[in-house]
Coordinates of C-alpha atoms in Angstrom, one line a residue:
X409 CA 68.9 184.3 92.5
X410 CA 69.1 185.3 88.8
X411 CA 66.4 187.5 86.8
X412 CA 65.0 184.4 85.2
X413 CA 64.5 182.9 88.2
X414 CA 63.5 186.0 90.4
X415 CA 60.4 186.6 88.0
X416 CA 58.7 183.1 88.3
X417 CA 55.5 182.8 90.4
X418 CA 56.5 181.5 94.0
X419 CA 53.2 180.4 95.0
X420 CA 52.1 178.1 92.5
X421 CA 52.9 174.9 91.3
X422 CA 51.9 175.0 87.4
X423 CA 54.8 173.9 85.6
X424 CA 54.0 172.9 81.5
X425 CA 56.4 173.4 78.2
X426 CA 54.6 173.3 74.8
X427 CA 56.6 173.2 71.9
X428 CA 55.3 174.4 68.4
X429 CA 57.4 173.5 65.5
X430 CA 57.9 172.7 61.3
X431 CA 59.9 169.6 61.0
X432 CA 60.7 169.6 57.6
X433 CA 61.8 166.0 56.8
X434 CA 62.5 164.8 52.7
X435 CA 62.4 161.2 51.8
X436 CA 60.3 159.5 54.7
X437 CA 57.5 156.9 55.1
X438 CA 57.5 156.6 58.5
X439 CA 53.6 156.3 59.5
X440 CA 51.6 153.9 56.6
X441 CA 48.1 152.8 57.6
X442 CA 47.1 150.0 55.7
X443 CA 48.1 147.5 52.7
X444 CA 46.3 146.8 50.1
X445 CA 47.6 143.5 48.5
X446 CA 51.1 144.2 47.1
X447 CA 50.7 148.2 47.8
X448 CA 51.0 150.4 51.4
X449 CA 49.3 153.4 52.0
X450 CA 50.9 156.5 53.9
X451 CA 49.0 158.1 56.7
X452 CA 47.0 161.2 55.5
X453 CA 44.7 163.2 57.2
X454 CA 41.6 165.1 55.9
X455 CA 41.7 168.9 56.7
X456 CA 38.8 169.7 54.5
X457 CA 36.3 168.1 52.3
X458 CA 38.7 168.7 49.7
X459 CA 42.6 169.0 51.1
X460 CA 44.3 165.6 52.1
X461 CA 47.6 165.8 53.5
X462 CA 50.6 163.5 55.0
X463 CA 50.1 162.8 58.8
X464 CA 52.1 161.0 61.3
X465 CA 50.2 160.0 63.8
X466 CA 50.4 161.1 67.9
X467 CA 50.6 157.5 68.7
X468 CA 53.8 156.6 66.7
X469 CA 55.1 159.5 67.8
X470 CA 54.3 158.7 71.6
X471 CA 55.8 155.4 70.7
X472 CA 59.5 156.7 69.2
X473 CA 59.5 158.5 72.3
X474 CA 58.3 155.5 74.5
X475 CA 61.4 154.0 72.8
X476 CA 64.0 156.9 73.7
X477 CA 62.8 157.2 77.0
X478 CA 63.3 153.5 77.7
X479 CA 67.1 153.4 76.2
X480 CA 67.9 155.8 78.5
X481 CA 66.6 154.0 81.7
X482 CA 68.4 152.4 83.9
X483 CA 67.1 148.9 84.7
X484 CA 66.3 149.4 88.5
X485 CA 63.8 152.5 87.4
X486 CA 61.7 150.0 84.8
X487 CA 58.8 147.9 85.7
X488 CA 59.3 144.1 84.6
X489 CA 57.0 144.8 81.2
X490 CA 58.8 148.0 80.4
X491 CA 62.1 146.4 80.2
X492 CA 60.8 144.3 77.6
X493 CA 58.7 147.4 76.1
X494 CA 55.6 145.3 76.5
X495 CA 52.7 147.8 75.6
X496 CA 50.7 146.1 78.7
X497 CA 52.1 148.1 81.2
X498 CA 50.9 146.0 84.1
X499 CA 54.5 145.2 85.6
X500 CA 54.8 143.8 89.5
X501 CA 54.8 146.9 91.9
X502 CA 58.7 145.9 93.6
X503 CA 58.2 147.6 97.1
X504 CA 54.6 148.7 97.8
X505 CA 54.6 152.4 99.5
X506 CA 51.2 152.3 101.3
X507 CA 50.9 156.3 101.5
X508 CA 50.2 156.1 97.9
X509 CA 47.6 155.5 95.6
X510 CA 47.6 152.4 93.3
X511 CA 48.6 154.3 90.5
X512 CA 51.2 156.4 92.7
X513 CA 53.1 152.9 93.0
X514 CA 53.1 152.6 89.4
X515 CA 54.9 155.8 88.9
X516 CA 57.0 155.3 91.6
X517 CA 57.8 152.1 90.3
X518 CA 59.0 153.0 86.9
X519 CA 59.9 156.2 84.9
X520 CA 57.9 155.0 81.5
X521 CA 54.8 154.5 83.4
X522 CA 55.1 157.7 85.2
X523 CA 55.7 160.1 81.8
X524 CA 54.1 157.9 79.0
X525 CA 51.1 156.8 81.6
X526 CA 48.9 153.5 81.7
X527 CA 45.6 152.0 81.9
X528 CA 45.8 148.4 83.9
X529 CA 41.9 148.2 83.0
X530 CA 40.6 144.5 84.3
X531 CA 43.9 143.8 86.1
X532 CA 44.9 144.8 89.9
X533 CA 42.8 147.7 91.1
X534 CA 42.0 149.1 87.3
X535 CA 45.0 151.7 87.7
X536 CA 45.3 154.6 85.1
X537 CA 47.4 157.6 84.5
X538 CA 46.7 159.5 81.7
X539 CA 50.6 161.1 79.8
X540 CA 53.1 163.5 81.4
X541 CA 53.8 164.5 77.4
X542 CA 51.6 164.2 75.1
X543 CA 52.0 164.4 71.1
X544 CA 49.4 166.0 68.8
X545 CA 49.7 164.6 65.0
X546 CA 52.1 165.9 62.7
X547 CA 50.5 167.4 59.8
X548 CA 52.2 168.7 56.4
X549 CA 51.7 172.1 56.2
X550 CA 52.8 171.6 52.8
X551 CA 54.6 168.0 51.1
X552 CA 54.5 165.7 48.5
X553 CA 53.5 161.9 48.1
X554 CA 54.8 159.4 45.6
X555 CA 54.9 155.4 44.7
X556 CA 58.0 153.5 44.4
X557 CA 58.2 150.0 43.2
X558 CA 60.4 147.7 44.8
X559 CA 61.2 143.8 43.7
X560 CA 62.6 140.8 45.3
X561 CA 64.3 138.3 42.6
X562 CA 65.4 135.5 43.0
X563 CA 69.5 135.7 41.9
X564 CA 70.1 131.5 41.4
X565 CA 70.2 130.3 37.9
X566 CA 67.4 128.0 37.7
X567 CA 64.6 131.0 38.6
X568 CA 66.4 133.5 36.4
X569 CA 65.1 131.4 33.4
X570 CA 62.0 132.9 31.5
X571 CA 58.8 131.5 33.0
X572 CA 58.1 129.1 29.7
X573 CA 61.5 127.8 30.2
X574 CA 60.6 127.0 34.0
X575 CA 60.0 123.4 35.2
X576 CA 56.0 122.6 35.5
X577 CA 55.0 120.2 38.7
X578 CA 52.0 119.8 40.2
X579 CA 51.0 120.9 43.6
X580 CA 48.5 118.9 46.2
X581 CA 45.7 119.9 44.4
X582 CA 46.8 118.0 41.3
X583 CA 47.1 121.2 39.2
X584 CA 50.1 122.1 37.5
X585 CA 52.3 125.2 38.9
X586 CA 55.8 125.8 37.4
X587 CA 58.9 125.2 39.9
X588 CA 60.0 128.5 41.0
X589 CA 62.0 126.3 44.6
X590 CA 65.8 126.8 44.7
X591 CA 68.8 126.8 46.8
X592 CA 67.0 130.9 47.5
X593 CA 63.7 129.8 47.8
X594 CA 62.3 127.1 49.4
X595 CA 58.6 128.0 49.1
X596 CA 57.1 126.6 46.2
X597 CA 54.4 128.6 46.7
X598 CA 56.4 131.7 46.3
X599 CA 56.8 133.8 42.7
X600 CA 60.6 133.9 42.5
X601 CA 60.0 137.6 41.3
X602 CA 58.1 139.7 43.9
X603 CA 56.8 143.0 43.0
X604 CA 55.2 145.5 45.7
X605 CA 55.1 149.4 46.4
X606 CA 55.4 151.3 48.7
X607 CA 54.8 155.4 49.3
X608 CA 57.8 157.9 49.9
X609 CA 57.2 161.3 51.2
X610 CA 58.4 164.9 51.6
X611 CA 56.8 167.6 53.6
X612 CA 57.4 170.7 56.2
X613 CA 55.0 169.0 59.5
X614 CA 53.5 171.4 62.0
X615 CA 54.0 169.6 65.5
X616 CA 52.5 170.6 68.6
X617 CA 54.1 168.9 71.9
X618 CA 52.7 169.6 75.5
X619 CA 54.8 168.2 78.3
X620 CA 53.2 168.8 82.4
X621 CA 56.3 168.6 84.1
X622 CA 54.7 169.3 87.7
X623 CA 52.9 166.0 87.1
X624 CA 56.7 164.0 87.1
X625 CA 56.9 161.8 89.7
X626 CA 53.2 163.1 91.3
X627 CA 50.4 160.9 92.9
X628 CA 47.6 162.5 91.0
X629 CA 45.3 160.8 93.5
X630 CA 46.9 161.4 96.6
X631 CA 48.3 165.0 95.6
X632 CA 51.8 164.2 96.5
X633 CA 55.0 163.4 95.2
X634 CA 56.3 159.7 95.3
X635 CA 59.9 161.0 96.0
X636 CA 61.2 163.0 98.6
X637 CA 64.8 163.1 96.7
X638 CA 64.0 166.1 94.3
X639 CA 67.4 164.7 92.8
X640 CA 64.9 161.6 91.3
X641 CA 62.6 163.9 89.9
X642 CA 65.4 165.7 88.3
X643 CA 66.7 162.3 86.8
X644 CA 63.5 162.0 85.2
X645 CA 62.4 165.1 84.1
X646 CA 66.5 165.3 81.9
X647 CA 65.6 161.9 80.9
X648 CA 62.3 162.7 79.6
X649 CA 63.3 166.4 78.1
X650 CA 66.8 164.3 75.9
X651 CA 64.2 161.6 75.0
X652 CA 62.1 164.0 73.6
X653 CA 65.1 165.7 72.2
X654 CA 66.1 162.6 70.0
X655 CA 62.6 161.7 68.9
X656 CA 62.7 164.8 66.9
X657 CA 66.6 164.5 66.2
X658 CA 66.6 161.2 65.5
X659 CA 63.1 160.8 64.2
X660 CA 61.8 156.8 63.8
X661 CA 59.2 155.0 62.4
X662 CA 58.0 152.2 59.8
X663 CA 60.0 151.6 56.3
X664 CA 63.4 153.0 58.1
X665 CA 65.8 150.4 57.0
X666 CA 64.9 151.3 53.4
X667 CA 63.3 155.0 53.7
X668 CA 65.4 156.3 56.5
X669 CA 64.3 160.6 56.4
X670 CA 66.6 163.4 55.9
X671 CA 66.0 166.0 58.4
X672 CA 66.4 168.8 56.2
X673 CA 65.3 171.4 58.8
X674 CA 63.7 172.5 62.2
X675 CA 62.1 175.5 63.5
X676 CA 59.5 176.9 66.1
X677 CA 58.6 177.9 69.2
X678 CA 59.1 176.6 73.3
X679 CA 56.1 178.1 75.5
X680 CA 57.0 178.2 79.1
X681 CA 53.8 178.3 81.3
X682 CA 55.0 178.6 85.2
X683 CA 51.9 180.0 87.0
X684 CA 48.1 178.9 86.7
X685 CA 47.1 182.4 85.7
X686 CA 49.2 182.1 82.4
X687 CA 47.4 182.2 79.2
X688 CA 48.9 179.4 77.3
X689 CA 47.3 178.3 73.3
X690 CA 47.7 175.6 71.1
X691 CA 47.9 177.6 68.0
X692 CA 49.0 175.9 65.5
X693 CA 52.3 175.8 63.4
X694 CA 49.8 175.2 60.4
X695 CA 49.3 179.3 60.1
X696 CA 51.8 181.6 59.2
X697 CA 52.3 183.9 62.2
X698 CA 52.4 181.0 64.4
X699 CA 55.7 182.1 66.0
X700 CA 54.2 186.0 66.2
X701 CA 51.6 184.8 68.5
X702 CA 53.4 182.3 70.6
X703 CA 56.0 185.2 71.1
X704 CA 52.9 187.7 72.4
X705 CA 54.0 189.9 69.5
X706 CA 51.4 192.3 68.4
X707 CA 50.1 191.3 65.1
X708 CA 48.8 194.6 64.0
X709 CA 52.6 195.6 64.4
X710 CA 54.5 195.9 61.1
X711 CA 57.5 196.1 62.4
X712 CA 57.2 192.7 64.5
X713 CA 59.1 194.0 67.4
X714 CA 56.1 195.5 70.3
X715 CA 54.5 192.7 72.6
X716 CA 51.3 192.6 72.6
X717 CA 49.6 194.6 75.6
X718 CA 47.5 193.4 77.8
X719 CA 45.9 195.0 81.0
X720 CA 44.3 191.8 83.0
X721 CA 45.9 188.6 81.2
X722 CA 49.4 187.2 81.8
X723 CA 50.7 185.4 78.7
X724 CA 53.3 182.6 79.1
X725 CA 56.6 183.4 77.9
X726 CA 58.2 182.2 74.0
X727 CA 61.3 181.2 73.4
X728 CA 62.2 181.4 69.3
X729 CA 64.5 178.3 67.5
X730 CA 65.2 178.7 63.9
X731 CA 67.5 175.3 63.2
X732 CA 68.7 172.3 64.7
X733 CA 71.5 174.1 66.9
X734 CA 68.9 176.4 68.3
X735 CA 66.4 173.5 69.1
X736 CA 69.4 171.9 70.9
X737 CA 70.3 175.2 73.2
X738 CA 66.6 175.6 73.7
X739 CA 66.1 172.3 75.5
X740 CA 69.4 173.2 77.3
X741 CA 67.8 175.9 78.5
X742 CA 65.1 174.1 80.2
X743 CA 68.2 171.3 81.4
X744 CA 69.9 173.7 83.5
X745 CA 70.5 172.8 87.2
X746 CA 69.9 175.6 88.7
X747 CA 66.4 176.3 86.9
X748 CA 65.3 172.8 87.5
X749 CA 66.3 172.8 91.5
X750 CA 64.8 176.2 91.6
X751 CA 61.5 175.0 89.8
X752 CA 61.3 171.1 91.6
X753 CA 61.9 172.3 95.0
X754 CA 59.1 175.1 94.3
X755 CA 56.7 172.7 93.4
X756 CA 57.6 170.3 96.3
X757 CA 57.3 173.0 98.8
X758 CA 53.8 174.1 97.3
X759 CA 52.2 170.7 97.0
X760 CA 53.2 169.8 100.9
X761 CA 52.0 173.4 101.9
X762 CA 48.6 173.3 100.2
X763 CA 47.6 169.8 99.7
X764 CA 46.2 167.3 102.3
X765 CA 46.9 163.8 102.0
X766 CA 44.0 162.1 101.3
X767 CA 44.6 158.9 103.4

């Protein structure tokens, strides 16, 4: 067994990643809230009475990763409403395994209800599974917002006239309207110049990302995994960690056809919490010395080298990622076969050790 294997806690099964990081992204709208006639408005988010800043929200960010997770599915591992990315999530159990729980079907049933979870509220037996990985918002530690106009005009001859030179007819009410239909527009009701804004943003956003993965695959009711093949689990738990990968990677949203981001950077922080008694915070890439603290690096320590020292608390261990290549060799880290046989089979042996079946 190697040394980073040798040192994880054998009698547990706590098993839960968080990853801190800046995501500095230049050029993007890809979370608006609301439109107000011709004009959307970004996301923002009030820190203080007096500091707005630009947001993306948890939820779109749950929802890119909804959508990685489900390209990389195979059909046989998707409920019937997750292979049309229904948000209803109330899909026909295939084969019902009756030494598990309602929502234990579910899971076993299909990979997107098992990490992204569910809430079948009025419908079956009110099922619910609350998210294997779970996004916090992104918030600009520091960015800037602006307005762009756009237009649509229309290109034919007759609507590229001067209004007073347009054709005047009138419309069912009897009033008079000029003519603005054409072989490019059919809608009479339509001005064949149309004028709206919309916002375009840069900014460095602090992201915080906790993923359980002891709960992959796991009957929270019945306190059990829904697999015995730890080679499933191990499907699921690559799946969800290159999904994850991609949403940052890749990163999705509104306005993308037009306001596609540049990703001009990324950097943080992977927290690996592998026993219960592990201190694990969700200090935020918002302050400075983020990294310091997530790498249990004394802070009164001006050189930035001596771990912070502790008598009675464990501290879960930090692994540093200063740019995209890092960030990929991080999660590679966590991907390796031998690390995640070590840590499912671990886990399996524990729950089946300590937990009764509640039947």
């Amino acid at each position: 067994m190697n040394e980073r294997l040798s040192s994880i806690e054998k009698n547990d099964y706590m098993w839960k990643l968080e990853i801190g990081m800046l995501l500095d992204l230049v050029a993007e709208d890809l979370n608006n809230e609301d439109t107000l006639g011709n004009v959307t408005k970004s996301r923002m988010i009030k820190i203080n009475e007096e500091e707005v800043r630009n947001a993306i929200s948890g939820n779109m960010l749950s929802h890119i990763f909804s959508k990685n997770l489900r390209a990389l599915s195979e059909t046989n591992e998707l409920c019937d409403t997750c292979k049309i990315f229904s948000p209803m999530k109330n899909g026909k159990i295939k084969e019902i395994d009756k030494s598990l729980s309602d929502s234990g079907n579910k899971v076993k049933n299909c990979i997107i209800d098992d990490v992204c979870g569910f809430m079948n509220a009025g419908k079956g037996n009110n099922e619910k599974r609350s998210k294997v990985l779970n996004f916090a918002w992104a918030i600009s530690k520091n960015g800037t917002c602006d307005t762009v106009l756009y237009n649509r005009v229309d290109p034919t001859d007759k609507n590229s006239k001067a209004k007073s030179e347009q054709e005047t007819i009138k419309d069912e009410d009897g009033k008079e309207i000029k003519d603005t239909t054409s072989e490019a527009n059919t809608n009479k009701s339509q001005n064949a110049q149309m004028i709206f804004y919309r916002p375009i943003r840069s900014s460095e956003y602090a992201i915080i990302t906790q993923i359980n993965l002891s709960r992959v695959s796991f009957d929270d009711q019945k306190q059990k995994y829904v697999f015995e093949d730890k080679e499933i689990i191990k499907s699921r738990i690559k799946k969800l960690l290159i999904a994850y990968m991609n949403t940052i990677l890749d990163i999705e949203g509104a306005m993308c056809s037009t306001n596609m981001p540049h990703l001009k950077g990324v950097s943080g922080v992977l927290i690996e919490k592998t026993s219960a008694k592990q201190l694990m915070s969700k200090y935020s890439p918002l302050n400075d010395d983020y990294k310091k603290v997530h790498l249990n690096i004394d802070l009164n320590d001006e050189q930035s080298t001596n771990k912070l020292e502790l008598n009675n608390i464990s501290l879960a261990e930090g692994r540093e990622f200063n740019n995209v290549q890092e960030f990929i060799k991080t999660i590679d880290y966590i991907l390796d076969d031998e690390y995640l046989d070590f840590m499912i089979e671990r886990n399996m042996k524990y729950v089946k050790e300590t937990f009764k079946e509640n039947k």
